[in-house]
Structures are given as structure tokens and as C-alpha cells.
PDB file with one MODEL, atoms N, CA, C and O in Angstrom:
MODEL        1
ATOM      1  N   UNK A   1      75.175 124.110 134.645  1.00  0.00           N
ATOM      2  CA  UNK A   1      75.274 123.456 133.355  1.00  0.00           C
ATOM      3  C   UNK A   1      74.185 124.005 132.441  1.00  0.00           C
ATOM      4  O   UNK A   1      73.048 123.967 132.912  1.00  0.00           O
ATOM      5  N   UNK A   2      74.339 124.533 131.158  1.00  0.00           N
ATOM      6  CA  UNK A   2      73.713 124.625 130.287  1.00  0.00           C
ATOM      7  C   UNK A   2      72.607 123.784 129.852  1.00  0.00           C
ATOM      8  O   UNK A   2      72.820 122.611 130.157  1.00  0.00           O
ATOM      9  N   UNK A   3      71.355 123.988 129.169  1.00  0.00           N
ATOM     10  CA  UNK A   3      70.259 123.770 128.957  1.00  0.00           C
ATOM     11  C   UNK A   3      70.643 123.205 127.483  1.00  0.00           C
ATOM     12  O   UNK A   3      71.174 124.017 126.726  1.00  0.00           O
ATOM     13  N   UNK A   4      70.362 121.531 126.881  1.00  0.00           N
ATOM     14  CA  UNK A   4      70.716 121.818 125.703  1.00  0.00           C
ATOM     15  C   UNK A   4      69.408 122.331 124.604  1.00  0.00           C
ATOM     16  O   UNK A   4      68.304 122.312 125.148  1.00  0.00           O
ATOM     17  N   UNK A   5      69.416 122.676 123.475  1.00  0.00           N
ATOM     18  CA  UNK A   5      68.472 123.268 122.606  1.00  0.00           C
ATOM     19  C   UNK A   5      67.465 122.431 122.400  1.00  0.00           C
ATOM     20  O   UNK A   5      67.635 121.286 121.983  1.00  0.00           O
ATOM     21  N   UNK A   6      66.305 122.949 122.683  1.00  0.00           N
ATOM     22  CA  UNK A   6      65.079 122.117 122.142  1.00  0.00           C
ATOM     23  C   UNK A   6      64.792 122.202 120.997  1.00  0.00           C
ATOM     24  O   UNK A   6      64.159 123.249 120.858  1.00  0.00           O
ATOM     25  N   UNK A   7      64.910 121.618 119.947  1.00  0.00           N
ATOM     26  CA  UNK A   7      64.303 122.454 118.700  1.00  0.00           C
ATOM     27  C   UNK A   7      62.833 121.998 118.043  1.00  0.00           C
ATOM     28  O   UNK A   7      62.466 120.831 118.179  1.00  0.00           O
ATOM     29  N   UNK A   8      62.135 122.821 117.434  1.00  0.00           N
ATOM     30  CA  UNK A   8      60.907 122.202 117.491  1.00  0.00           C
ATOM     31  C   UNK A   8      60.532 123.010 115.932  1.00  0.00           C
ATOM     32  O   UNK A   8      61.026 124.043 115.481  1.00  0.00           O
ATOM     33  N   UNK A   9      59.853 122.431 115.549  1.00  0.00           N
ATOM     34  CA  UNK A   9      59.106 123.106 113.829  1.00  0.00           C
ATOM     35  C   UNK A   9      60.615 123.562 113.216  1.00  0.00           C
ATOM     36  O   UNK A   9      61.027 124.694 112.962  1.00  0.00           O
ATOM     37  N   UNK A  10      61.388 122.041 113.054  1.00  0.00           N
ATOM     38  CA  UNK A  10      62.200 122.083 111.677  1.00  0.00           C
ATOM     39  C   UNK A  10      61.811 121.677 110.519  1.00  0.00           C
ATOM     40  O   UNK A  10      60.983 120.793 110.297  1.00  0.00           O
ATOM     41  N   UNK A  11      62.561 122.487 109.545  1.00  0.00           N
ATOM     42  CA  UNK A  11      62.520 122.572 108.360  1.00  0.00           C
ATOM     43  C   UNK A  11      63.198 122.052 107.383  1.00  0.00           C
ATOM     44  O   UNK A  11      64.094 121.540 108.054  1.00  0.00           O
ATOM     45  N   UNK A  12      63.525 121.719 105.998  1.00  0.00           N
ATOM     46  CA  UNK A  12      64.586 121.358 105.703  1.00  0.00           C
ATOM     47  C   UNK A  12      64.155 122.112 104.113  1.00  0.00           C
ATOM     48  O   UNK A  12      63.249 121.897 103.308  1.00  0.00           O
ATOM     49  N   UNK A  13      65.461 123.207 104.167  1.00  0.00           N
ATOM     50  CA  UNK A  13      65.415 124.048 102.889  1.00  0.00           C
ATOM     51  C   UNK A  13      66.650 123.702 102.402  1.00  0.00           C
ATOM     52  O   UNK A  13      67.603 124.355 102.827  1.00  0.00           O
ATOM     53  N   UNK A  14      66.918 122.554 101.361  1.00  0.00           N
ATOM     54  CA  UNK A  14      67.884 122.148 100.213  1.00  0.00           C
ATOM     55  C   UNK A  14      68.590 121.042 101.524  1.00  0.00           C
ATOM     56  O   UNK A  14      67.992 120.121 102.080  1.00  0.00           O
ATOM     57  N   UNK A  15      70.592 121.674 101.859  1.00  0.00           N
ATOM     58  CA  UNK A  15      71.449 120.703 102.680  1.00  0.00           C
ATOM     59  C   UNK A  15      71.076 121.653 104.284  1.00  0.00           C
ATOM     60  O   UNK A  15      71.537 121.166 105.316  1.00  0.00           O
ATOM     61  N   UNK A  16      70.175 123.085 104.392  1.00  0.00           N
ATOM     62  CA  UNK A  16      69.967 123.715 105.251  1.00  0.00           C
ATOM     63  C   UNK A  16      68.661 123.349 106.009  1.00  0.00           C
ATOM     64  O   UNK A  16      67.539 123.464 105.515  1.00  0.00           O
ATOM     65  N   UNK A  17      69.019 122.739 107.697  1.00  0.00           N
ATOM     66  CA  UNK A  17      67.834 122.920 108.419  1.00  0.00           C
ATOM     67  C   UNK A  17      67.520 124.132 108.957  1.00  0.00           C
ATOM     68  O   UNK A  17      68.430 124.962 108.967  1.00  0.00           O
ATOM     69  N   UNK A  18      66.477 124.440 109.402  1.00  0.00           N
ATOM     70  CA  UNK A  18      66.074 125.730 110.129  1.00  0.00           C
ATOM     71  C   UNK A  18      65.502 125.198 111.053  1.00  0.00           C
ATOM     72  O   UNK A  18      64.964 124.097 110.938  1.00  0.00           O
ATOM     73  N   UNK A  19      65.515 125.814 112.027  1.00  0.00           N
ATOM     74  CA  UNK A  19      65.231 125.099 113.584  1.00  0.00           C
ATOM     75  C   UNK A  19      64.582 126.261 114.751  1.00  0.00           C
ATOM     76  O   UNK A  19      65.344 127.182 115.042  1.00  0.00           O
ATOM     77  N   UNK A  20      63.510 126.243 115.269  1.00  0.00           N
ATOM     78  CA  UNK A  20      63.109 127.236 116.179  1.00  0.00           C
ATOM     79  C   UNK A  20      63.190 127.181 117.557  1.00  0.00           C
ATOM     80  O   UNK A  20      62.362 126.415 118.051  1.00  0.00           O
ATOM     81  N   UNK A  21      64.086 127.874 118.519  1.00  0.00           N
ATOM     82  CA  UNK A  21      64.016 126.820 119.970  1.00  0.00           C
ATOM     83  C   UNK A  21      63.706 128.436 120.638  1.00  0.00           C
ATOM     84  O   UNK A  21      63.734 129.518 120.052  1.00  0.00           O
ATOM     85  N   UNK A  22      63.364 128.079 122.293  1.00  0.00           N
ATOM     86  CA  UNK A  22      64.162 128.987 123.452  1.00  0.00           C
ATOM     87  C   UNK A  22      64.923 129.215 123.740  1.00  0.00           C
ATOM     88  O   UNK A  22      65.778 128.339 123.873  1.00  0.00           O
ATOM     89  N   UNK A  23      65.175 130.377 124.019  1.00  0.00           N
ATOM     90  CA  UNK A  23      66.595 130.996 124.592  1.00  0.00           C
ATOM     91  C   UNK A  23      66.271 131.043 125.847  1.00  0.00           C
ATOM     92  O   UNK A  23      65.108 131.005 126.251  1.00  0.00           O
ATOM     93  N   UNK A  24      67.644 131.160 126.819  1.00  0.00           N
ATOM     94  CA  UNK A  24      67.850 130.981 128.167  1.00  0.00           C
ATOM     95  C   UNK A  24      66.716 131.609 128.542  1.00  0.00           C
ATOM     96  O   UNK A  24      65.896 130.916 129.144  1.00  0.00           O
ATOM     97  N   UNK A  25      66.469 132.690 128.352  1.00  0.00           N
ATOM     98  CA  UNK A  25      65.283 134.139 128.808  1.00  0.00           C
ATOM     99  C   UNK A  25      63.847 133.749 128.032  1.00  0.00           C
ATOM    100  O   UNK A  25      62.919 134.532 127.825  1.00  0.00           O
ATOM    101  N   UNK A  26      63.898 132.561 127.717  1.00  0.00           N
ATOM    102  CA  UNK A  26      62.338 132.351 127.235  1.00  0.00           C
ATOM    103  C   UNK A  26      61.949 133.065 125.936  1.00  0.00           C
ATOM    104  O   UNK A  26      60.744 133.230 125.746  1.00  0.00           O
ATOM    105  N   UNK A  27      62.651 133.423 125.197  1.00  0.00           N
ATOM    106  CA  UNK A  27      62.291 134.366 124.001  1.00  0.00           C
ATOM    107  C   UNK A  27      62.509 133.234 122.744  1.00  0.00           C
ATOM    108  O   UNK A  27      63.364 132.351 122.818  1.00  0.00           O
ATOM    109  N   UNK A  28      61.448 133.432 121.387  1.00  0.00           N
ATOM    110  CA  UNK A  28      61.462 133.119 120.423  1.00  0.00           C
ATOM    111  C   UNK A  28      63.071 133.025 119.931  1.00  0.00           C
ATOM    112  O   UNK A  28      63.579 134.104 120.234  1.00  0.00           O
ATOM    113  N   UNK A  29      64.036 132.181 119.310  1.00  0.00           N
ATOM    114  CA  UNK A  29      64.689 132.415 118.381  1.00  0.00           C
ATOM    115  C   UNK A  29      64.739 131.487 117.460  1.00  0.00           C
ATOM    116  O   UNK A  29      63.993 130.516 117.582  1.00  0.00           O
ATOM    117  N   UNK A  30      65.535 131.575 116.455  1.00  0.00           N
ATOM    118  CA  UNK A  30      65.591 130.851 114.874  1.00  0.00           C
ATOM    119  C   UNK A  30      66.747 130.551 114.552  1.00  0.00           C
ATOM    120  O   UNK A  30      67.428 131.542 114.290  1.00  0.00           O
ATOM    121  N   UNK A  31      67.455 129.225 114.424  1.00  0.00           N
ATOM    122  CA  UNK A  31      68.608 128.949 113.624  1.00  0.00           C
ATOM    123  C   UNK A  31      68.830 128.506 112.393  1.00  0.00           C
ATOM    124  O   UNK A  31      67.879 127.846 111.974  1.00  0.00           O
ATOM    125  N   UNK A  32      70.064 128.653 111.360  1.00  0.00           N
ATOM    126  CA  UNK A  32      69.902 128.024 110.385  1.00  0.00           C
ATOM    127  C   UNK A  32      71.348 127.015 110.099  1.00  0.00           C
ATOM    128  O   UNK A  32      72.474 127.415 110.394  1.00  0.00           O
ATOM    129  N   UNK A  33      71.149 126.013 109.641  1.00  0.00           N
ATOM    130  CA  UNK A  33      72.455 125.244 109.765  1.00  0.00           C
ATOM    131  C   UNK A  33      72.635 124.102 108.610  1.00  0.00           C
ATOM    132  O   UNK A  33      71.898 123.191 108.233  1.00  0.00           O
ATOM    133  N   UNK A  34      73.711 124.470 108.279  1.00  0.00           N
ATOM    134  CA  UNK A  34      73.849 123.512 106.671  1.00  0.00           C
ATOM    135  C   UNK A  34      74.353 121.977 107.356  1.00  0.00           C
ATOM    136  O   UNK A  34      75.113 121.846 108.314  1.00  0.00           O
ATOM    137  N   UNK A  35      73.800 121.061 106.695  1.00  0.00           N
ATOM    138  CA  UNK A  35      74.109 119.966 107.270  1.00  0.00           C
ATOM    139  C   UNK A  35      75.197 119.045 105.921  1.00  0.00           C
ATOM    140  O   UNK A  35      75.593 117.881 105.852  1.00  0.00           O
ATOM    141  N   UNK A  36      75.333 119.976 105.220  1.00  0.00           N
ATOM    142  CA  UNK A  36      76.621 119.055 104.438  1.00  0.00           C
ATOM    143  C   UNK A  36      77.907 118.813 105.248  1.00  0.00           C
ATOM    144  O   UNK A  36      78.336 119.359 106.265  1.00  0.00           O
ATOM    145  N   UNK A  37      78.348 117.902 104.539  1.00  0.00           N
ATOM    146  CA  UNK A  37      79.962 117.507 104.999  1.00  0.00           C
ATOM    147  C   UNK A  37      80.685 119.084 104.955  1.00  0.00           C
ATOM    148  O   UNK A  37      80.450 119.801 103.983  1.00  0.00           O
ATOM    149  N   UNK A  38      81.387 119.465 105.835  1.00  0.00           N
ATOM    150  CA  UNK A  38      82.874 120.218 105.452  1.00  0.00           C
ATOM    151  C   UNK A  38      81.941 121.980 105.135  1.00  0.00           C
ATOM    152  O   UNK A  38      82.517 122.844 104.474  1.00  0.00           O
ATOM    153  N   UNK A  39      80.732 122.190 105.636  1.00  0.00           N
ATOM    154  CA  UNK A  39      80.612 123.450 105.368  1.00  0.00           C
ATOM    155  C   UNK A  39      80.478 124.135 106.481  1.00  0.00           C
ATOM    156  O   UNK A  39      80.953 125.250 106.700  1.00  0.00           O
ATOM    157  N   UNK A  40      79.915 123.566 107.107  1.00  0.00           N
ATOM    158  CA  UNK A  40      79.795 124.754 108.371  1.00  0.00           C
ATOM    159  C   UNK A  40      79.333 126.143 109.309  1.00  0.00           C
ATOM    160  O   UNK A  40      79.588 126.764 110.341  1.00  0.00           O
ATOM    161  N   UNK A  41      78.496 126.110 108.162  1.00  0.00           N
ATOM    162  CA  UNK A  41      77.460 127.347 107.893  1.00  0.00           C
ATOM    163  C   UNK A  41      76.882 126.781 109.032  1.00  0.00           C
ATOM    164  O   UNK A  41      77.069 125.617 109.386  1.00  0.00           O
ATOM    165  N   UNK A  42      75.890 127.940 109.844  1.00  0.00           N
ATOM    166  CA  UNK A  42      75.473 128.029 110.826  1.00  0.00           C
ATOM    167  C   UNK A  42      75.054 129.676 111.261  1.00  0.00           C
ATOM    168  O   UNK A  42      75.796 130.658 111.244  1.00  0.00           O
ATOM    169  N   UNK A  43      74.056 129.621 111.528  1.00  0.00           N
ATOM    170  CA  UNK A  43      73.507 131.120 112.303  1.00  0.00           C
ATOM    171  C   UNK A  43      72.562 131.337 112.501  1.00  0.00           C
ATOM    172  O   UNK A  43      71.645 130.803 111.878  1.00  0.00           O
ATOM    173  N   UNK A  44      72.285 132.589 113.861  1.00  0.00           N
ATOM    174  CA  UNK A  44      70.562 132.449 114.813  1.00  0.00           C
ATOM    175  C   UNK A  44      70.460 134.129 114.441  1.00  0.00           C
ATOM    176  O   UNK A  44      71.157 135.140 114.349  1.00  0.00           O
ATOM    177  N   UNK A  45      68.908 133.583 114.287  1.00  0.00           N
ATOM    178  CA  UNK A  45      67.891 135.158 114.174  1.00  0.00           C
ATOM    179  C   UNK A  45      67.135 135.008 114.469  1.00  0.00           C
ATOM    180  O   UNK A  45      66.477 133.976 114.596  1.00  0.00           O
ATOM    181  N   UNK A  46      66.855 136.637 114.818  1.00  0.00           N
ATOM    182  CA  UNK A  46      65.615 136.932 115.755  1.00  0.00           C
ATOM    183  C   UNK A  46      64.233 136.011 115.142  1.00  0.00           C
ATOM    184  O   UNK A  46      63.607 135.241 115.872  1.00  0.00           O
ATOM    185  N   UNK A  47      63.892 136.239 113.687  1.00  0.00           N
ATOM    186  CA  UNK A  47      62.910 135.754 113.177  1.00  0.00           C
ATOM    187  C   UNK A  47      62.995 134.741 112.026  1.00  0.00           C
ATOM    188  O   UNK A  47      64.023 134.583 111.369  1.00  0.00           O
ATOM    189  N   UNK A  48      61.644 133.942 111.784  1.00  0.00           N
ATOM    190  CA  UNK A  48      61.658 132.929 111.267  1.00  0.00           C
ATOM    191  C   UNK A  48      62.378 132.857 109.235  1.00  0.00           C
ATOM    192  O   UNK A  48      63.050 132.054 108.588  1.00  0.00           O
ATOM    193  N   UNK A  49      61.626 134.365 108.921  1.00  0.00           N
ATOM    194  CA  UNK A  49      62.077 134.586 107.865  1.00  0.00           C
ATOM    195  C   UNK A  49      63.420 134.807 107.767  1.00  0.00           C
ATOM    196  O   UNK A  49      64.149 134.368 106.878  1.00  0.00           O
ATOM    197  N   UNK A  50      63.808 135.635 108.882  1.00  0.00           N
ATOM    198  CA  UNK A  50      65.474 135.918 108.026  1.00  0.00           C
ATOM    199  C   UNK A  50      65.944 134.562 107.869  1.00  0.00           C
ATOM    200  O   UNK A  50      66.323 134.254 106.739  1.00  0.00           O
ATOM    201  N   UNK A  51      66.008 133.469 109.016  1.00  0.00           N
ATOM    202  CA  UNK A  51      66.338 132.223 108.624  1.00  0.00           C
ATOM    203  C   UNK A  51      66.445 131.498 107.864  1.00  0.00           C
ATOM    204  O   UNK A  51      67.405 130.798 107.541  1.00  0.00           O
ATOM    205  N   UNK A  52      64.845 131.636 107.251  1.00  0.00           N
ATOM    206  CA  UNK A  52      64.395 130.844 106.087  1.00  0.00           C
ATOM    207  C   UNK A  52      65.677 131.568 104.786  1.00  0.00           C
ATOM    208  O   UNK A  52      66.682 131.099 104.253  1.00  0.00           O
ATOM    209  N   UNK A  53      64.976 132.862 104.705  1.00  0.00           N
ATOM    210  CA  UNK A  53      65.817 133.546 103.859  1.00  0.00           C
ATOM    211  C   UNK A  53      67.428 133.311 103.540  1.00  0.00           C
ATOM    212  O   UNK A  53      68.065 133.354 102.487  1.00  0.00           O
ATOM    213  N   UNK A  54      67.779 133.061 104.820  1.00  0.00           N
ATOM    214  CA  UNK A  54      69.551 132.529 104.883  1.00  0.00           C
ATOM    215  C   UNK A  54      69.865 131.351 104.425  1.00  0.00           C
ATOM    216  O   UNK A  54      70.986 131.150 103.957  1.00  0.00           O
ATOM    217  N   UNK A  55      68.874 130.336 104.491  1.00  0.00           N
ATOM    218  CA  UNK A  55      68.992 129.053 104.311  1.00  0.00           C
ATOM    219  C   UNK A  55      68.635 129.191 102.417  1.00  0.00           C
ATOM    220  O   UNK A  55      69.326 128.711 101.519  1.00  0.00           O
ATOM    221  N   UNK A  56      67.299 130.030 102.268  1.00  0.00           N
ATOM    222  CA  UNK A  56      67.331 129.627 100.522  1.00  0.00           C
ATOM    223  C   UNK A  56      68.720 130.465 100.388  1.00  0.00           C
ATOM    224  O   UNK A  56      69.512 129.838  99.685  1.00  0.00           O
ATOM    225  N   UNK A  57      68.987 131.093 100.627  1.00  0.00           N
ATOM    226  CA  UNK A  57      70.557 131.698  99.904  1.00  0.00           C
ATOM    227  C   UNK A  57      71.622 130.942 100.088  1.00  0.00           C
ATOM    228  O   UNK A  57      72.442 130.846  99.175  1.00  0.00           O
ATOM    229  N   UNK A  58      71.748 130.482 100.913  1.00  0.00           N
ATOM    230  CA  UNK A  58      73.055 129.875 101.169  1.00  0.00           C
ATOM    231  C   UNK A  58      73.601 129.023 100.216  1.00  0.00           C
ATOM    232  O   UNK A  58      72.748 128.240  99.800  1.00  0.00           O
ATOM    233  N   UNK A  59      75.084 128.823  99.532  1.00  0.00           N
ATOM    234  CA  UNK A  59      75.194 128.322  98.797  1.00  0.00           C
ATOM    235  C   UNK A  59      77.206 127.702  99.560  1.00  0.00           C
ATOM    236  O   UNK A  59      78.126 128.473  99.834  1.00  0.00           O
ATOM    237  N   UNK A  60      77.216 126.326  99.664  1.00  0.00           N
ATOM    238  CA  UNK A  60      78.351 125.762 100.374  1.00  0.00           C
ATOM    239  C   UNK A  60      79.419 126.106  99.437  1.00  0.00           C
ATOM    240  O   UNK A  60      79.369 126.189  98.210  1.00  0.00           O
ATOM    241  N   UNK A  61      80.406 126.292 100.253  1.00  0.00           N
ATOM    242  CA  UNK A  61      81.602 126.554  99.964  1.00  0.00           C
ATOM    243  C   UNK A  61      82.321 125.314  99.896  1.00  0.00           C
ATOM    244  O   UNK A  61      83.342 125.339  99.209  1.00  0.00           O
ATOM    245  N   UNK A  62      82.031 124.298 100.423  1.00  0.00           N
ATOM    246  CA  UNK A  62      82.921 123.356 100.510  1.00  0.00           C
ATOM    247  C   UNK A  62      82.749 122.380  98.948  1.00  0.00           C
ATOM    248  O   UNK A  62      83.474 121.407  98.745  1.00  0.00           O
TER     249      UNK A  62
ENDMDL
END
């Protein structure tokens, strides 16, 4: 059974959290995830900036 995500030093840039956890292999990674209704945006990078960066850009479609 899978490990679920720890996330730790979130952020909240606009309807986008950014979230930093472990990966299975113990390595740094970074997610970013819109928390509006009906959008669905979501995605992991290597580093903290591209994240950040994804999150100020992001703009919902819904």
C-alpha cells in the first residue's frame, strides 16, 4: 500500500496551494494545486520555484 503525502511548508498563492513533500526515494519534490471548484489544475516539480512560478501564473479555466 502506498504512503500517503506528507506535505509540509504550504503556501497559498491566490486559489493555488503549493505544497513540498517526499517522494517514495526520499528526494525533495514540489506540488502545485488550484483549490477552486471545477478547475483542476494540479502539478509536481522538481523545485520550489517552478511551483511557485506555476501557481502565480495560473489562471482557472473554469
Amino acid at each position: 500500500m502506498a504512503r500517503p503525502n506528507r506535505f509540509r511548508d504550504v503556501t497559498r498563492i491566490g486559489p493555488v496551494q503549493v505544497g513540498t513533500y517526499y517522494d517514495g526515494r526520499g528526494r525533495d519534490k514540489h506540488t502545485a494545486a488550484c483549490t477552486a471548484p471545477r478547475c483542476g489544475f494540479s502539478a509536481d516539480y522538481d523545485s520550489r520555484s517552478a511551483a511557485e512560478l506555476a501557481a502565480r501564473t495560473h489562471r482557472c479555466t473554469a
